[in-house]
Amino acid sequence: MIERIADELAEADRRHGVVPRITARYPNATIEDSYAIQGIWRDKNLAAGRTLVGRKIGLTSKAMQQATGITEPDYGVMFDDTVYPSGSEIRFDDFSNVRIEVELAFVLKEPLEGPDCTLEDALAAIDYAVPALEVLNSHIELEGRTIVDTISDNAAYGAMVLGDVRMRPDEIDLRWVPGVLSRNGEIEETGVAAGVLGHPATGVAWLANKFHQHGARLEAGEIILAGSFTRPMWVHKGDEVRCDYREMGVVTCRFV
């Protein structure tokens, strides 16, 4: 079952399509099963020559948990060919169920390992924070999804748009970084980074502890996308997206 679903999701990714919910077809599937599915998909991509640059953490804020009905965080992997600089044009048709989230990304200067990793440990391991937009890319029908469905689908990660402003954790109170998200000049979502588990770097510590359960750790140089502090915003072909993070600058992209 695990190998078959991994192949099915890989095919959905290639054709930018959507498959029926895994949990509707396999109601006994577990979170361990879903990470195994994601792992097979990840390893096949690595074998095909893609380079892993980091991890995304999802469902870390009340806004996102309420939007999805899922009440615990999850994570996925990010490859180098999914990272765009601010101002990029992004091909809309490369994704499915395209939505945008407002986040902070962290780049690690040293490895981070559980099982008892704290927020302070995470902050000490972070080189800098950078504002980011996440492009969601869901290959599983959205209605009725559970965390098993989203994890299997690489936590619905599609791409990341990184800003230009880099700030060390001791240069700014990361909890109060704002995000004002606009589509075609109209403000659609607002939030502050404290909406992510009380502090956006808390998710980094959570991920290090989660990785310890799998016998792994976060490595120096990895980008950790820490989770959205707004609800996801739907976008369509031709949309201009802009997010103002105040002192951390502005991130933009356009879907073509």
XYZ file of C-alpha atoms in Angstrom:
256
model
C 0.000 0.000 0.000
C 2.747 2.464 0.973
C 4.777 2.056 -2.216
C 1.643 2.191 -4.370
C 0.410 5.450 -2.828
C 3.881 7.022 -3.127
C 3.857 6.196 -6.847
C 0.306 7.508 -7.203
C 1.247 10.820 -5.593
C 4.383 11.109 -7.732
C 2.240 10.651 -10.838
C -0.248 13.254 -9.557
C 2.675 15.635 -9.091
C 3.865 15.028 -12.663
C 0.444 15.670 -14.182
C -0.536 18.372 -11.630
C -3.611 16.411 -10.678
C -5.514 15.334 -7.583
C -6.170 11.860 -6.172
C -8.907 10.657 -3.793
C -8.214 10.905 -0.070
C -5.930 8.175 1.235
C -7.897 7.931 4.470
C -11.129 7.355 2.533
C -9.539 4.333 0.851
C -7.328 3.154 3.712
C -9.087 4.224 6.929
C -6.554 2.389 9.093
C -3.543 4.253 7.664
C -1.392 5.776 10.420
C 0.875 8.813 10.728
C 3.841 6.399 10.560
C 2.459 5.089 7.257
C 2.148 8.622 5.905
C 5.762 9.541 6.732
C 6.835 6.262 5.114
C 4.934 7.258 1.944
C 6.563 10.689 1.999
C 9.969 9.069 2.568
C 9.675 6.839 -0.492
C 8.669 9.838 -2.615
C 11.591 11.878 -1.184
C 14.160 9.137 -1.778
C 13.053 8.638 -5.385
C 13.441 12.368 -6.006
C 16.914 12.348 -4.469
C 17.830 9.349 -6.611
C 16.639 11.304 -9.660
C 19.147 14.057 -8.887
C 17.156 16.633 -6.912
C 18.897 18.296 -3.951
C 17.250 18.614 -0.546
C 17.684 22.112 0.935
C 15.427 21.996 3.973
C 12.103 21.194 5.586
C 8.731 22.823 5.858
C 6.675 22.687 9.014
C 2.934 22.925 8.594
C -0.160 23.400 10.722
C 1.675 25.276 13.477
C -0.857 28.072 14.028
C -4.476 28.198 15.211
C -5.325 29.923 11.916
C -4.021 26.989 9.892
C -5.395 24.329 12.215
C -8.849 25.894 12.038
C -8.583 26.249 8.258
C -7.804 22.538 7.840
C -9.454 20.924 10.854
C -6.081 19.313 11.703
C -4.741 19.926 15.210
C -1.048 18.903 15.189
C 1.965 20.059 13.167
C 3.479 18.088 10.309
C 6.527 18.415 8.081
C 7.718 17.847 4.531
C 10.900 18.220 2.471
C 11.997 21.054 0.185
C 14.174 20.646 -2.913
C 16.449 23.298 -4.401
C 14.371 23.670 -7.573
C 11.361 24.831 -5.518
C 13.053 27.948 -4.065
C 12.381 31.291 -5.791
C 13.683 34.802 -5.023
C 11.218 37.599 -4.339
C 9.897 39.124 -7.554
C 9.772 35.797 -9.384
C 7.235 34.713 -11.949
C 5.914 31.267 -11.046
C 4.164 28.895 -13.437
C 0.660 28.456 -12.062
C 0.035 25.240 -13.992
C 2.927 23.487 -12.225
C 0.798 23.215 -9.063
C -2.557 21.915 -7.850
C -4.956 23.689 -5.444
C -2.663 26.720 -5.434
C -2.676 28.784 -2.236
C -0.206 31.137 -0.528
C 0.869 31.232 3.114
C 2.808 33.877 5.082
C 5.814 32.535 6.976
C 9.310 33.039 8.294
C 12.135 30.772 7.179
C 15.192 30.013 9.285
C 18.645 28.975 8.097
C 20.649 26.893 10.556
C 24.313 27.639 11.289
C 24.820 24.411 13.234
C 23.092 21.024 13.575
C 20.060 20.739 15.837
C 19.119 17.512 17.556
C 16.468 16.225 19.969
C 15.091 14.709 22.098
C 15.011 17.700 24.477
C 15.503 20.605 22.093
C 14.057 23.872 23.428
C 13.174 27.190 21.825
C 16.427 28.590 23.249
C 18.380 25.757 21.633
C 16.712 26.448 18.312
C 17.442 30.183 18.486
C 21.101 29.462 19.275
C 21.362 27.191 16.203
C 19.694 29.656 13.806
C 21.957 31.794 11.637
C 19.233 34.134 10.390
C 15.531 34.525 9.666
C 14.157 35.579 6.289
C 10.550 36.348 5.275
C 8.976 33.793 2.967
C 5.828 32.908 1.089
C 4.910 29.258 0.746
C 3.084 28.023 -2.342
C 0.821 25.162 -1.339
C 0.467 22.310 -3.805
C -2.074 19.683 -2.767
C -2.486 16.477 -4.774
C -5.169 15.038 -2.490
C -8.793 16.182 -2.537
C -9.142 18.825 0.169
C -12.543 17.940 1.605
C -12.190 15.763 4.681
C -8.386 15.547 4.663
C -6.654 14.322 7.805
C -3.036 14.714 8.861
C -2.335 11.291 7.301
C -3.378 12.666 3.912
C -1.348 15.862 4.185
C 1.863 14.210 5.425
C 1.701 11.629 2.634
C 1.465 14.525 0.159
C 4.713 16.100 1.460
C 2.690 18.362 3.754
C 1.189 20.033 0.643
C 4.462 21.853 -0.063
C 4.916 23.263 -3.562
C 7.440 26.098 -3.516
C 8.910 28.894 -1.415
C 9.537 32.539 -2.295
C 12.309 34.038 -0.153
C 12.720 37.707 0.710
C 15.941 39.714 0.684
C 16.165 40.818 4.332
C 18.084 38.534 6.671
C 18.008 39.152 10.424
C 19.621 37.272 13.287
C 17.306 36.217 16.127
C 18.990 38.724 18.463
C 18.332 41.629 16.067
C 14.536 41.510 16.146
C 11.696 40.185 18.294
C 10.578 37.486 15.890
C 7.224 37.074 17.635
C 6.105 40.497 16.409
C 7.071 40.265 12.753
C 3.860 41.161 10.891
C 2.542 39.886 7.599
C 0.121 41.879 5.440
C -0.785 39.708 2.459
C -2.287 41.235 -0.696
C -3.574 39.795 -3.951
C -3.779 42.182 -6.906
C -3.476 45.173 -4.579
C -6.194 44.115 -2.135
C -5.312 43.046 1.416
C -6.597 39.524 2.038
C -4.860 38.263 5.202
C -2.928 39.738 8.139
C -1.133 38.213 11.104
C 1.925 38.257 13.343
C 4.535 35.525 13.687
C 3.649 34.830 17.341
C 0.629 33.025 15.890
C 3.010 30.138 15.164
C 3.164 28.217 18.456
C 3.741 31.464 20.388
C 7.109 32.002 18.680
C 7.945 31.080 15.064
C 11.155 29.269 16.055
C 9.249 26.948 18.407
C 8.445 24.842 15.354
C 12.161 24.399 14.664
C 12.615 22.897 18.129
C 9.518 20.727 17.598
C 10.973 19.451 14.328
C 14.346 18.606 15.896
C 12.568 16.577 18.561
C 10.353 14.897 15.964
C 13.417 14.002 13.880
C 15.036 12.411 16.921
C 12.178 9.886 16.972
C 13.266 8.896 13.457
C 16.959 8.722 14.384
C 17.835 11.903 12.486
C 18.762 15.541 13.109
C 18.572 18.900 11.343
C 21.836 19.854 9.655
C 23.742 23.138 9.359
C 22.723 25.075 6.258
C 19.195 23.676 6.109
C 16.288 26.054 5.509
C 13.376 25.491 7.891
C 10.078 26.999 6.761
C 8.402 27.496 10.105
C 4.657 27.540 9.380
C 2.042 30.080 8.387
C 0.675 32.794 10.637
C -2.216 33.557 8.290
C -4.852 31.411 6.674
C -3.995 30.157 3.184
C -5.000 32.525 0.367
C -6.221 31.079 -2.936
C -4.481 32.395 -6.053
C -5.185 32.097 -9.760
C -3.187 32.482 -12.951
C -2.261 36.139 -13.471
C -2.446 37.073 -9.774
C 0.127 39.441 -8.272
C 0.971 38.539 -4.671
C 2.632 40.901 -2.197
C 3.363 40.517 1.500
C 4.708 43.317 3.702
C 6.748 42.157 6.722
C 7.540 45.726 7.855
C 11.216 45.880 8.910
C 11.825 42.494 7.289
C 10.844 43.886 3.908
C 8.394 42.930 1.182
C 8.093 39.622 -0.699
C 6.345 39.475 -4.080
C 5.613 36.993 -6.832
C 3.343 36.651 -9.838
C 1.623 33.553 -11.168
C 1.824 33.170 -14.932
